[in-house]
Short mmCIF file of C-alpha atoms and ligand atoms in Angstrom, two decimals:
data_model
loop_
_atom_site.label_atom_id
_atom_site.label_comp_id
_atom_site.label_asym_id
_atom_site.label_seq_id
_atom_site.Cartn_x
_atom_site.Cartn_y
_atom_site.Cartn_z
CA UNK A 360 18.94 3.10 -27.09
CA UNK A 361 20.44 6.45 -25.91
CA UNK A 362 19.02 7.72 -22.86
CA UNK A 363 18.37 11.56 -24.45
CA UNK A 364 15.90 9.55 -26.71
CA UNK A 365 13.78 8.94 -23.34
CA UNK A 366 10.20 9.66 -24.37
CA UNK A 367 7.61 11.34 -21.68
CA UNK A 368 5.92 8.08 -21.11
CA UNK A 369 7.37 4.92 -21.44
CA UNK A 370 4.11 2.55 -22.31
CA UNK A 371 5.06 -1.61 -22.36
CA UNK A 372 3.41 -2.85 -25.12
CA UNK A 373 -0.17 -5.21 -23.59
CA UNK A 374 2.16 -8.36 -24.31
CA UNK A 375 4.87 -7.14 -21.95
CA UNK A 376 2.43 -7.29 -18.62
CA UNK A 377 3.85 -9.72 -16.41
CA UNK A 378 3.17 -13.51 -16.64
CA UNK A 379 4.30 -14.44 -13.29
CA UNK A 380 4.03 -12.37 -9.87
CA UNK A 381 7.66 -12.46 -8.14
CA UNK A 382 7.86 -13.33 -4.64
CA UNK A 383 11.01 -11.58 -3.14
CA UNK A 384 10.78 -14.03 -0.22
CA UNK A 385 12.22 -16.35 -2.16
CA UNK A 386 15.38 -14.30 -2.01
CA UNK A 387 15.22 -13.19 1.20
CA UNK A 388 18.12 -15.28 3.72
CA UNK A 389 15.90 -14.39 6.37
CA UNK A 390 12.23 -15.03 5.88
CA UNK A 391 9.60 -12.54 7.03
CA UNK A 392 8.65 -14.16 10.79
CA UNK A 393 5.75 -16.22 10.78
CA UNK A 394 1.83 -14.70 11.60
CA UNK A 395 1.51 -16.43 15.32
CA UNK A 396 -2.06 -17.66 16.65
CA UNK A 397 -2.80 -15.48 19.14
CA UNK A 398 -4.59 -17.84 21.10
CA UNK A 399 -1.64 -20.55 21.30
CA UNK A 400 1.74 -18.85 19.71
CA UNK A 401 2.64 -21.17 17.60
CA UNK A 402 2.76 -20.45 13.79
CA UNK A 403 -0.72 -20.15 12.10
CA UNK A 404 -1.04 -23.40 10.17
CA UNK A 405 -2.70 -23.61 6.50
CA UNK A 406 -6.11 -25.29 8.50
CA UNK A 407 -6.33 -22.23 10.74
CA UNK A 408 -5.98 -19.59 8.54
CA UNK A 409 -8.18 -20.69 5.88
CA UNK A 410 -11.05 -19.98 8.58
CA UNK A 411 -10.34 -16.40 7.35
CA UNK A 412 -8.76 -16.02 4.02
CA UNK A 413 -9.39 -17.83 0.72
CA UNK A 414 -7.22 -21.34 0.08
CA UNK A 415 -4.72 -20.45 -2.57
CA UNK A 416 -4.59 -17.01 -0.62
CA UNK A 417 -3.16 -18.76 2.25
CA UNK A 418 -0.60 -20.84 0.06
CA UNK A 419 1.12 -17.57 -1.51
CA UNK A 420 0.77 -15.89 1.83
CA UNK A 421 2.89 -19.09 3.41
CA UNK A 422 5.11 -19.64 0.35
CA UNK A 423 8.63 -18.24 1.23
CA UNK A 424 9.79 -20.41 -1.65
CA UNK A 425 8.64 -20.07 -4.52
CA UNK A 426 10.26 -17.10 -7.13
CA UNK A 427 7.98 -16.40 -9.75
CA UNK A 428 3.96 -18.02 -9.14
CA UNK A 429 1.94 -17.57 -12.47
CA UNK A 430 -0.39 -14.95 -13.22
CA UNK A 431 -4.05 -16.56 -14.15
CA UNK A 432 -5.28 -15.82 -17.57
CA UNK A 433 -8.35 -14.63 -16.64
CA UNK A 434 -6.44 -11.65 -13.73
CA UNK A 435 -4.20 -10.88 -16.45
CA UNK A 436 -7.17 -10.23 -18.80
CA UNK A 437 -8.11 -7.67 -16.42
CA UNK A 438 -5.33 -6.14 -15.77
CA UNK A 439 -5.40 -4.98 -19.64
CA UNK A 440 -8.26 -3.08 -18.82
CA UNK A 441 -5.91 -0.29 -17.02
CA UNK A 442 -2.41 -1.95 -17.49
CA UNK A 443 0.06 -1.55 -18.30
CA UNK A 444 0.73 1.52 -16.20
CA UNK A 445 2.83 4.04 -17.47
CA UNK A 446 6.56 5.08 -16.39
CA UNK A 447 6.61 9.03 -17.08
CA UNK A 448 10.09 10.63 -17.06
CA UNK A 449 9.39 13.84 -15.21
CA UNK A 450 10.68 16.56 -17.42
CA UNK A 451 8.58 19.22 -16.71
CA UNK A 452 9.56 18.75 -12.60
CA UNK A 453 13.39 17.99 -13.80
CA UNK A 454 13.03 21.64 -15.37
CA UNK A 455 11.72 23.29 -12.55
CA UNK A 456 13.50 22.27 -10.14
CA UNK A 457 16.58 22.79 -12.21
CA UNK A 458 18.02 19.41 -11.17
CA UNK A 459 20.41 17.57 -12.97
CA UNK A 460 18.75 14.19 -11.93
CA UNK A 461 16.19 11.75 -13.95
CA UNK A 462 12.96 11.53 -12.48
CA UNK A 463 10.92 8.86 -13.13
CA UNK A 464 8.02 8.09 -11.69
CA UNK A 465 5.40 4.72 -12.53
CA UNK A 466 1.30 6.03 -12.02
CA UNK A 467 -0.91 3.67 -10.64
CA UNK A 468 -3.33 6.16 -10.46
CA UNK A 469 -5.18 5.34 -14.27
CA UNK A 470 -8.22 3.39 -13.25
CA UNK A 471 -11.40 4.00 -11.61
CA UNK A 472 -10.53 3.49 -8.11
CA UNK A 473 -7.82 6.06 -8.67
CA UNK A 474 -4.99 3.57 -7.29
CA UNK A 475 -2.90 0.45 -6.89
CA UNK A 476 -5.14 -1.22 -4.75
CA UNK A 477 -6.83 -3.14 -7.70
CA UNK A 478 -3.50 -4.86 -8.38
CA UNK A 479 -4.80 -7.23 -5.72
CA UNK A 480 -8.54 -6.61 -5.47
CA UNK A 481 -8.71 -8.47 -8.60
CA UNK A 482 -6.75 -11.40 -7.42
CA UNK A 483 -7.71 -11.74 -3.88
CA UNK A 484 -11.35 -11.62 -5.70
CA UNK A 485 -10.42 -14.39 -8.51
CA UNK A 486 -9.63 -16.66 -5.82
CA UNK A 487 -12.47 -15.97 -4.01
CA UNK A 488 -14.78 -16.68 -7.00
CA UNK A 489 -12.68 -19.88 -7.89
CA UNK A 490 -12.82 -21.19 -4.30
CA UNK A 491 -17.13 -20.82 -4.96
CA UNK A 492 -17.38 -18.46 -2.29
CA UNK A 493 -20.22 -16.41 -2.16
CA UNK A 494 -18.57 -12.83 -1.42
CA UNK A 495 -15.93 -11.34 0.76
CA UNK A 496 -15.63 -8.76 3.69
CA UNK A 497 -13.36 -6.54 4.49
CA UNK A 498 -11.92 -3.04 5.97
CA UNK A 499 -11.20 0.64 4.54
CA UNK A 500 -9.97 3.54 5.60
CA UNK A 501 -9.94 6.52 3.06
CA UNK A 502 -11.58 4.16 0.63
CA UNK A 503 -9.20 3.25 -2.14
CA UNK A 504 -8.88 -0.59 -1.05
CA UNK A 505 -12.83 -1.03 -0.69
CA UNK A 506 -13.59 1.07 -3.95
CA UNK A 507 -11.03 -1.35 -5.69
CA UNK A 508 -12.15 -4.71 -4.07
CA UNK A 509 -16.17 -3.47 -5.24
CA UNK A 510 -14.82 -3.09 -8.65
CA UNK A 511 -13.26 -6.68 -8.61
CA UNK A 512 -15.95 -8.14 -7.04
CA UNK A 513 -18.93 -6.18 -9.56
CA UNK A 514 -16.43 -7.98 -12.24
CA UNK A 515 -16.67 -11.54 -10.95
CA UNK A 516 -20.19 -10.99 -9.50
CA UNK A 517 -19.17 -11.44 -5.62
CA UNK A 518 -20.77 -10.09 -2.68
CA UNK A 519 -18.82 -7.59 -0.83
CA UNK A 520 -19.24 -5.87 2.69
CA UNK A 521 -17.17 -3.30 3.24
CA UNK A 522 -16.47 -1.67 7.20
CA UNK A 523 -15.44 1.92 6.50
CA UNK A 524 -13.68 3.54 8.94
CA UNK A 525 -16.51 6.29 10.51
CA UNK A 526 -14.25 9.27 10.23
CA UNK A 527 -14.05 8.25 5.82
CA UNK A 528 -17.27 7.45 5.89
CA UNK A 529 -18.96 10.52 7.10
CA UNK A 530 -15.90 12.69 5.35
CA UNK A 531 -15.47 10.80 2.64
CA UNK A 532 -19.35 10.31 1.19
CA UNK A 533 -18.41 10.43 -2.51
CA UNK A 534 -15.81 7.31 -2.38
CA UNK A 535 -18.82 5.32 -0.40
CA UNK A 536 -20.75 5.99 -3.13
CA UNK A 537 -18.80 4.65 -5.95
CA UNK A 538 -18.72 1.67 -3.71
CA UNK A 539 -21.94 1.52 -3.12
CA UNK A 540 -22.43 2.12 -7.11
CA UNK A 541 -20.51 -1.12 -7.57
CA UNK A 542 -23.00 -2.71 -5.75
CA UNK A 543 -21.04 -3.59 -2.44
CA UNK A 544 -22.64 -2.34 1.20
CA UNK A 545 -20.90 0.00 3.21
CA UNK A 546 -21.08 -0.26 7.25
CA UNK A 547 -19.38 2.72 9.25
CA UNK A 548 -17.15 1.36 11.63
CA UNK A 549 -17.19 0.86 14.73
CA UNK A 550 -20.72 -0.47 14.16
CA UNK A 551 -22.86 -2.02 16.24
CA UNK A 552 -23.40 -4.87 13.79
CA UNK A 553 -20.82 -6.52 15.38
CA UNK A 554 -19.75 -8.14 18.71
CA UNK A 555 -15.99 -6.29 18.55
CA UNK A 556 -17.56 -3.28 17.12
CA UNK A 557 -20.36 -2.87 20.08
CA UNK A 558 -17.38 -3.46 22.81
CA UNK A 559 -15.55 -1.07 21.11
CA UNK A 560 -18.04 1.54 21.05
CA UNK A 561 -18.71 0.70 24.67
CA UNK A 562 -15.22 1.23 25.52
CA UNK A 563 -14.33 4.08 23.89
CA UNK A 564 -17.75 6.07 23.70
CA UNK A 565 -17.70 8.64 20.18
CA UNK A 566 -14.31 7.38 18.49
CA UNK A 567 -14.30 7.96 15.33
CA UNK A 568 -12.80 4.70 14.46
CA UNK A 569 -9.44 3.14 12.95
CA UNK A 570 -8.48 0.74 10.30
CA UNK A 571 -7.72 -1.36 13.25
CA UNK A 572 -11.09 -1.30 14.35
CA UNK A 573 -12.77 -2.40 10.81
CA UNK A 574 -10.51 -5.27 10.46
CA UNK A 575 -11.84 -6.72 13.40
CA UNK A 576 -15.42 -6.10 12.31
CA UNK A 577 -14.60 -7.10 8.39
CA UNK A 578 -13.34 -10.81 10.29
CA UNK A 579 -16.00 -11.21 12.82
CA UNK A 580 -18.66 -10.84 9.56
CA UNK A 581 -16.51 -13.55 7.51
CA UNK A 582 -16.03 -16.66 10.17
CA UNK A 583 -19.41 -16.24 10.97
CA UNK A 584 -21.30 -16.13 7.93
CA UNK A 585 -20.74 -19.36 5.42
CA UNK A 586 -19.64 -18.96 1.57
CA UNK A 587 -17.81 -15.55 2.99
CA UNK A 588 -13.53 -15.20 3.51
CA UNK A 589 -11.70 -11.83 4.68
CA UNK A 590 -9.83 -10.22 1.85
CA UNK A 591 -6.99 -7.36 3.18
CA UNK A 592 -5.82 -4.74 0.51
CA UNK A 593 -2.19 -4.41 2.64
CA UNK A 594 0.40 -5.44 4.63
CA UNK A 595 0.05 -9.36 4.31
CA UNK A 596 2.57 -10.70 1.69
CA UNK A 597 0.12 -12.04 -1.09
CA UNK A 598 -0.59 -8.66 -1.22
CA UNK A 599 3.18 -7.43 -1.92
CA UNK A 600 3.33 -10.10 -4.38
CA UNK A 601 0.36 -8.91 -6.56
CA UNK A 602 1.58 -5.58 -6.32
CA UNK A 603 5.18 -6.74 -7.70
CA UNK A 604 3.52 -5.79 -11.30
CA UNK A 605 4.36 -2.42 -10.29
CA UNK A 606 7.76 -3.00 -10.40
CA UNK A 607 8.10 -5.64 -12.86
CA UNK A 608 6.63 -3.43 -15.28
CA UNK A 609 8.31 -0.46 -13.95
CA UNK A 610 12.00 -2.44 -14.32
CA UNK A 611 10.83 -3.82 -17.42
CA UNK A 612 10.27 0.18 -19.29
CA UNK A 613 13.58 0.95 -17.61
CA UNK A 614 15.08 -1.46 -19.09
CA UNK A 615 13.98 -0.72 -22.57
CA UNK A 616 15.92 2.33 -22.04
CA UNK A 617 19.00 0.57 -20.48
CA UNK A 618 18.32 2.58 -17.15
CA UNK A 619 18.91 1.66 -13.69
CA UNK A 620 17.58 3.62 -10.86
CA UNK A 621 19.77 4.88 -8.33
CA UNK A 622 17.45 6.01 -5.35
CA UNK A 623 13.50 4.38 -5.43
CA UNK A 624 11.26 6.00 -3.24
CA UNK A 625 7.65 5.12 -2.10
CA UNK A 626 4.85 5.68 0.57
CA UNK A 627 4.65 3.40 2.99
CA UNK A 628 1.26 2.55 4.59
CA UNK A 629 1.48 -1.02 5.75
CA UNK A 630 3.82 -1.34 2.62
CA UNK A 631 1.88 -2.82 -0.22
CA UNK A 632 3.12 -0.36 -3.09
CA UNK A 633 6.52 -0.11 -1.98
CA UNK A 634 7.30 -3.53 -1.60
CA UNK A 635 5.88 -4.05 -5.32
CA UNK A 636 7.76 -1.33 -6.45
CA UNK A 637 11.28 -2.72 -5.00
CA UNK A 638 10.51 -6.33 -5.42
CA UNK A 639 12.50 -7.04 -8.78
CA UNK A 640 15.08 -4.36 -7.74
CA UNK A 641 15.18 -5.89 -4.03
CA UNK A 642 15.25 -9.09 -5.66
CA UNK A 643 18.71 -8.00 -7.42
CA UNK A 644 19.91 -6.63 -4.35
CA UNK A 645 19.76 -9.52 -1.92
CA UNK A 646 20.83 -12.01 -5.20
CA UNK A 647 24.25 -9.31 -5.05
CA UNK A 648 23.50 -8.56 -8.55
CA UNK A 649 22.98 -4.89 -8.29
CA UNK A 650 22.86 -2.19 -5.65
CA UNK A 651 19.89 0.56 -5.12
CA UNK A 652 19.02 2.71 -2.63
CA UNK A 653 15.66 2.40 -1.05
CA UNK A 654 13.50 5.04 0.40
CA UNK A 655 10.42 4.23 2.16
CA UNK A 656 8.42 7.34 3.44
CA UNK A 657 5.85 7.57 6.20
CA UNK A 658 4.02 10.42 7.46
CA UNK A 659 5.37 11.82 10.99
CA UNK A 660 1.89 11.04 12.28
CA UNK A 661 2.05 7.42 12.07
CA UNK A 662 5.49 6.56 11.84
CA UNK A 663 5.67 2.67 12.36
CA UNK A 664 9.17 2.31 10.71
CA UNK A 665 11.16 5.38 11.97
CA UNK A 666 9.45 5.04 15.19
CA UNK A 667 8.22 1.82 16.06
CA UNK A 668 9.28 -1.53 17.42
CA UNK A 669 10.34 -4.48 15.79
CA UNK A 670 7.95 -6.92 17.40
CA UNK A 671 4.75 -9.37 17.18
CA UNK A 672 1.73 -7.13 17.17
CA UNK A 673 -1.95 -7.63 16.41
CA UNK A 674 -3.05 -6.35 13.28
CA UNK A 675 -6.15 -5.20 14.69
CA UNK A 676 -7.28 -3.35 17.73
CA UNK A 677 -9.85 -6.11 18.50
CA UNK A 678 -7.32 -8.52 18.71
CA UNK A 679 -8.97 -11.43 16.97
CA UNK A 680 -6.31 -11.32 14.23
CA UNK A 681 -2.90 -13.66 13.66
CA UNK A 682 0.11 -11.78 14.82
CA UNK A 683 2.62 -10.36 12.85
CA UNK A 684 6.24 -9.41 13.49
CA UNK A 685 6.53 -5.96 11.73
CA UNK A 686 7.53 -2.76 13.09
CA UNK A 687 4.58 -0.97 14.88
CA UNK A 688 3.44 1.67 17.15
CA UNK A 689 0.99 -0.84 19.02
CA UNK A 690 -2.23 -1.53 17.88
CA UNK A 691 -3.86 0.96 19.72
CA UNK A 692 -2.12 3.53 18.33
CA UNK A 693 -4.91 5.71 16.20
CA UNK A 694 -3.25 8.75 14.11
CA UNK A 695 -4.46 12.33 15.49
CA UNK A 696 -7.84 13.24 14.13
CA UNK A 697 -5.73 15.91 12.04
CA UNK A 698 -3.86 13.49 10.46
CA UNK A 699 -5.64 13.82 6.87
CA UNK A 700 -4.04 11.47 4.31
CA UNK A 701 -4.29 7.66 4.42
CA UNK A 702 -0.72 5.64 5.35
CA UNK A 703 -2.68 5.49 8.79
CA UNK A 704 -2.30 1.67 9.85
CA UNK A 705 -0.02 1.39 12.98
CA UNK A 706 2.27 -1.25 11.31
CA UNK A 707 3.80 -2.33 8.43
CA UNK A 708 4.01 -5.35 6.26
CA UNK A 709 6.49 -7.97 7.76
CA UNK A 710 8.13 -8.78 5.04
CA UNK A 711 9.36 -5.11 4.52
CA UNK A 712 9.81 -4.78 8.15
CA UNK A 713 12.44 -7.89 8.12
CA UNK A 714 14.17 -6.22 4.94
CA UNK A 715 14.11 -2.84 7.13
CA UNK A 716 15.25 -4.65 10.22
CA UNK A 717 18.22 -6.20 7.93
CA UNK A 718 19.48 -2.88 6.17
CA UNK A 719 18.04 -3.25 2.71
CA UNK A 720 16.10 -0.11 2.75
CA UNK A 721 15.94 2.94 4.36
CA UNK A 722 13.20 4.93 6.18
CA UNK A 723 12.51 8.87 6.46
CA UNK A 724 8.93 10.71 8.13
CA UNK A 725 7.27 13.89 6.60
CA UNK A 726 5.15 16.02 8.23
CA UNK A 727 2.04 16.82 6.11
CA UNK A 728 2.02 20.37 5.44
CA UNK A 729 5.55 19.72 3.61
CA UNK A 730 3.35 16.44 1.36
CA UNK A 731 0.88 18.69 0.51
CA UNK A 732 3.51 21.55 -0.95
CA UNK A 733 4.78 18.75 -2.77
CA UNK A 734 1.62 17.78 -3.81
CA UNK A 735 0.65 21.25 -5.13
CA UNK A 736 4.20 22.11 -6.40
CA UNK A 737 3.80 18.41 -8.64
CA UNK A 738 0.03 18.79 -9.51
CA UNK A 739 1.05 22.74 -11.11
CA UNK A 740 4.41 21.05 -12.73
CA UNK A 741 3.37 17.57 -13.82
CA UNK A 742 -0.63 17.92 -14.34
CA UNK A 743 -1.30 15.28 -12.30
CA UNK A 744 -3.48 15.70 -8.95
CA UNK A 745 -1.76 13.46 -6.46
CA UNK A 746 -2.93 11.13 -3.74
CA UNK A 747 -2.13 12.59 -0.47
CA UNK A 748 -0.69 8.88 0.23
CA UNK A 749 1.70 9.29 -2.90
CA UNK A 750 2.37 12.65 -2.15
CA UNK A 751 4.57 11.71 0.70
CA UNK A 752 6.90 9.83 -2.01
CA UNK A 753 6.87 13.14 -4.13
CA UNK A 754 7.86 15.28 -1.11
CA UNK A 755 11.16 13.00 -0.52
CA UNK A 756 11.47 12.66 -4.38
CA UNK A 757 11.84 16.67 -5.30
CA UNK A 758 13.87 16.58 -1.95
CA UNK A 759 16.69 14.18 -3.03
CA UNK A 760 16.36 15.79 -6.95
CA UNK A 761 17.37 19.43 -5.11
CA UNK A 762 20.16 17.62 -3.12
CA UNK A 763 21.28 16.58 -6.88
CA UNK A 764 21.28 20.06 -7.47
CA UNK A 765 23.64 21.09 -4.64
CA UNK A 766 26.01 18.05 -5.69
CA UNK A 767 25.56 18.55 -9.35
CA UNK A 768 24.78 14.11 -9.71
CA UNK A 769 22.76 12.65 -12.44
CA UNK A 770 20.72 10.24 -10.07
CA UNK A 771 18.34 8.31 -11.63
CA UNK A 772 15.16 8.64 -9.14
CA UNK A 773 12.14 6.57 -9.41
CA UNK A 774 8.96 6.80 -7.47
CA UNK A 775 5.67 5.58 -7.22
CA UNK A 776 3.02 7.53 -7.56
CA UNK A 777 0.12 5.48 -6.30
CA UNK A 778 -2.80 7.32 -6.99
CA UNK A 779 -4.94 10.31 -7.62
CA UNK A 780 -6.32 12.61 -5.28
CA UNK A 781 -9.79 13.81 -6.43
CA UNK A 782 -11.69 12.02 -3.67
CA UNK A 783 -8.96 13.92 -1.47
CA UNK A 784 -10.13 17.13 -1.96
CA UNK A 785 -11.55 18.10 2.28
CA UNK A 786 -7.66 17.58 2.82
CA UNK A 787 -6.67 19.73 0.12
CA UNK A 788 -9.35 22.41 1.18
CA UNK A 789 -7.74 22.64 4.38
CA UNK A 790 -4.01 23.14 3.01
CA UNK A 791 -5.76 25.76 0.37
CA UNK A 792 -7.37 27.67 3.70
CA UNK A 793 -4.15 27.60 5.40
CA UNK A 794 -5.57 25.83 8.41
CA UNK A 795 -3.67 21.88 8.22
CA UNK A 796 -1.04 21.53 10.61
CA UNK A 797 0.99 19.45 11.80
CA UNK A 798 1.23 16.72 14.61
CA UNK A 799 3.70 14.65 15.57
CA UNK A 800 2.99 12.16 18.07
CA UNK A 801 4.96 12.55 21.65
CA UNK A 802 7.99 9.69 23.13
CA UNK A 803 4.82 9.19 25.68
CA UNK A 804 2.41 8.35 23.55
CA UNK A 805 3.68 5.99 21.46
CA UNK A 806 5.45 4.21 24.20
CA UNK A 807 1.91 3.61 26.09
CA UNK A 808 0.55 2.09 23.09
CA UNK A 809 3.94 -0.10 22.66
CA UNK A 810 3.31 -0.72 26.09
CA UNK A 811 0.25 -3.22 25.41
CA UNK A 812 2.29 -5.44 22.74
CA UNK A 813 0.92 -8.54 23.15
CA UNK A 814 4.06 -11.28 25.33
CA UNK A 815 5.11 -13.38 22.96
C1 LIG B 1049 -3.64 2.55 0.16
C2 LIG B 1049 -2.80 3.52 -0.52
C3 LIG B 1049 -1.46 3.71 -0.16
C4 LIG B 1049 -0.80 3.02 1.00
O1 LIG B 1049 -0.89 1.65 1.08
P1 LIG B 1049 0.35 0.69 0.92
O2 LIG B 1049 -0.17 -0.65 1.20
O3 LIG B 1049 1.40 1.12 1.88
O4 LIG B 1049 0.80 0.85 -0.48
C5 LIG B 1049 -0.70 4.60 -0.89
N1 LIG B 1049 -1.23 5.33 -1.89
C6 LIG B 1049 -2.52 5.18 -2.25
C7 LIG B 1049 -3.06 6.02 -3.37
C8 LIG B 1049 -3.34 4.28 -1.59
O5 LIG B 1049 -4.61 4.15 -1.95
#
């Protein structure tokens, strides 16, 4: 097919949603390093971390191997109740900015929870259910991962306890209540329901908590209450491999169009979008099939790839967790209480971090003011109101369309826009008011919270 026959929105038909999740550590020469037990440094073995997470949870997260690992019947039943997601060719932006580049960009953004984050709620929540488990704890931060995971669990009829980090949870009331709606409890975090979350409040007297924080809480709750696992919504690579429908279905519309991106751009929190996103086109890249450029784009406030070390780290600031080898700022790094969009975790998912590390992808910081033009300038252009999160991937989107413009190239750009932003709107008040700024964190301060890396 031509390309000028592109439509708006490129819909797969039901039938075209992926059968099989694809693994890019399969292709990878050099695997993603190993989570470590903290407690001894050797590699976390299957035994040890199903204490925590769910059994066939643990195989994908310690399968390097396999390719392509089957989607179950019943997840992919689901996932026709808001897949597949559509691939919109940004016209109406193209126009405005006058660019001669393609923009493309795949919204995950079409479901209740407003995000991608169900992508894996669903599965981490099948498993769950299959393994007979009687419900599942875990962490959020602005509230997209724990809205998602109560949706998954109301669907399988799970229990779910949700730690909400206390700065969400007291700004953020209206996402806690479509969690609570879905019939999971919400605990602000640091609580003192818990033996890390009372040290932690005794330490550190009126913090307003960190995603760190709740993951230690969300744990403590699941080793010590039977019939309950931890389920994380980022970061750990089951989690990238759910999320590869993004881009499976994303490669799969382009394809139908005989398109290949040039540049693909995402937000990077602790990676779980973007590394769906790239997988298939990653997959070509490291196979020497095809070549793309890859983008991933973090805000200046927490800026774990552009400004981090490559090194084991906790994933938690209780320090109860495996450790990972990912680039990080420490994990008692906490993002500047100004900081208002999500993308706040102080590292990033290993397997992305070893891609990084190996010069597959590429890695750029925005300050916020700058997202939230973006985000204004796209929600006026393109209709939709953006998630702060995936407003960071618009910014550097428009950004590389204008440098189009200078060089008069047809690039074909794709992005991910995660999510929608209505539960966003105390951050988009402030940008409205004129009073956000901006904060970039100092050479100092990042280096004392590198300076506690755990010695590995
Ligand atoms: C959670 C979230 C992100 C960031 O998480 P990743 O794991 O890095 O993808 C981005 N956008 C939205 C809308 C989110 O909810």
């Amino acid at each position: 097919m031509s390309e000028n026959k592109i439509p708006y929105k490129i819909y797969l038909d039901e039938s075209e949603i992926p059968e099989a999740w694809y693994n890019v550590r399969a292709d990878m020469k050099n695997k993603p390093a190993p989570l470590l037990n903290p407690g001894t440094g050797k590699p976390m073995t299957a035994e040890e971390l199903g204490a925590v997470f769910c059994d066939e949870l643990v195989a994908q997260e310690l399968d390097n191997d396999t390719a392509y690992i089957p989607i179950p019947e019943e997840i992919r039943n689901f996932y026709k109740m808001y897949r597949p997601a559509p691939l919109v060719r940004a016209y109406c932006l193209e126009k405005a900015l006058g660019t001669p580049a393609k923009i493309y960009y795949k919204f995950e953004g079409n479901n209740t929870s407003g995000s991608h984050k169900l992508n894996s709620a669903i599965a981490q929540a099948y498993y769950a259910k299959k393994q007979g488990l009687k419900g599942v704890t875990t962490e959020t931060g602005a509230g997209q991962w724990g809205t998602a995971l109560s949706m998954a669990c109301a669907y399988l009829g799970l229990d779910c306890k949700v730690f909400m980090v206390k700065v969400s949870y007291e700004q953020k009331p209206f996402r806690r209540e479509v969690m609570r709606t879905y019939g999971a409890s919400v605990t602000p975090s640091p609580s003192n329901t818990t033996n890390v979350g009372r040290k932690i409040l005794e330490e550190f007297p009126g913090t307003t908590g960190s995603l760190g924080c709740a993951i230690s809480e969300a744990v403590e709750v699941a080793v010590s209450n039977p019939g309950y696992r931890y389920v994380l919504g980022s970061v750990l690579n089951q989690v990238l491999l759910h999320q590869s429908v993004i881009g499976l279905e994303a490669k799969a519309a382009l394809d139908n169009y005989g398109v290949k991106p040039d540049i693909i751009i995402g937000c990077a929190g602790g990676g779980s979008n973007l590394g769906g996103l790239i997988s298939p086109f990653m997959g070509e890249k490291l196979r020497g099939e095809n070549d793309y450029r890859i983008i991933a784009v973090e805000p200046a406030s927490c800026p774990s790839f552009t400004r981090g070390t490559f090194a084991y780290d906790f994933c938690d600031t209780g320090m109860i967790c495996p450790l990972a080898k990912m680039y990080t700022l420490g994990s008692s790094f906490i993002p500047s209480a100004n900081h208002a969009g999500g993308l706040r975790f102080h590292g990033m998912s290993s397997t992305l971090s070893q891609l990084y590390h190996d010069g597959y992808m590429e890695a750029t910081s925005v300050e916020q003011t700058s997202v939230f033009e973006a985000a204004e300038q796209f929600a006026r252009i393109e209709g939709i109101l953006p998630a702060p999160e995936s407003s960071h991937a618009i910014r550097v989107a428009i950004d590389e369309a204008l440098k189009c413009k200078e060089t008069g190239e047809e690039k074909n750009i794709l992005f991910g826009l995660t999510g929608t932003g209505y539960f966003d709107l105390v951050a988009y008040q402030k940008y409205n008011d004129g009073e956000m700024s901006d904060y970039i964190p100092t050479d100092d301060e990042i280096a004392a919270s590198i300076a506690k890396l755990p010695k590995v």
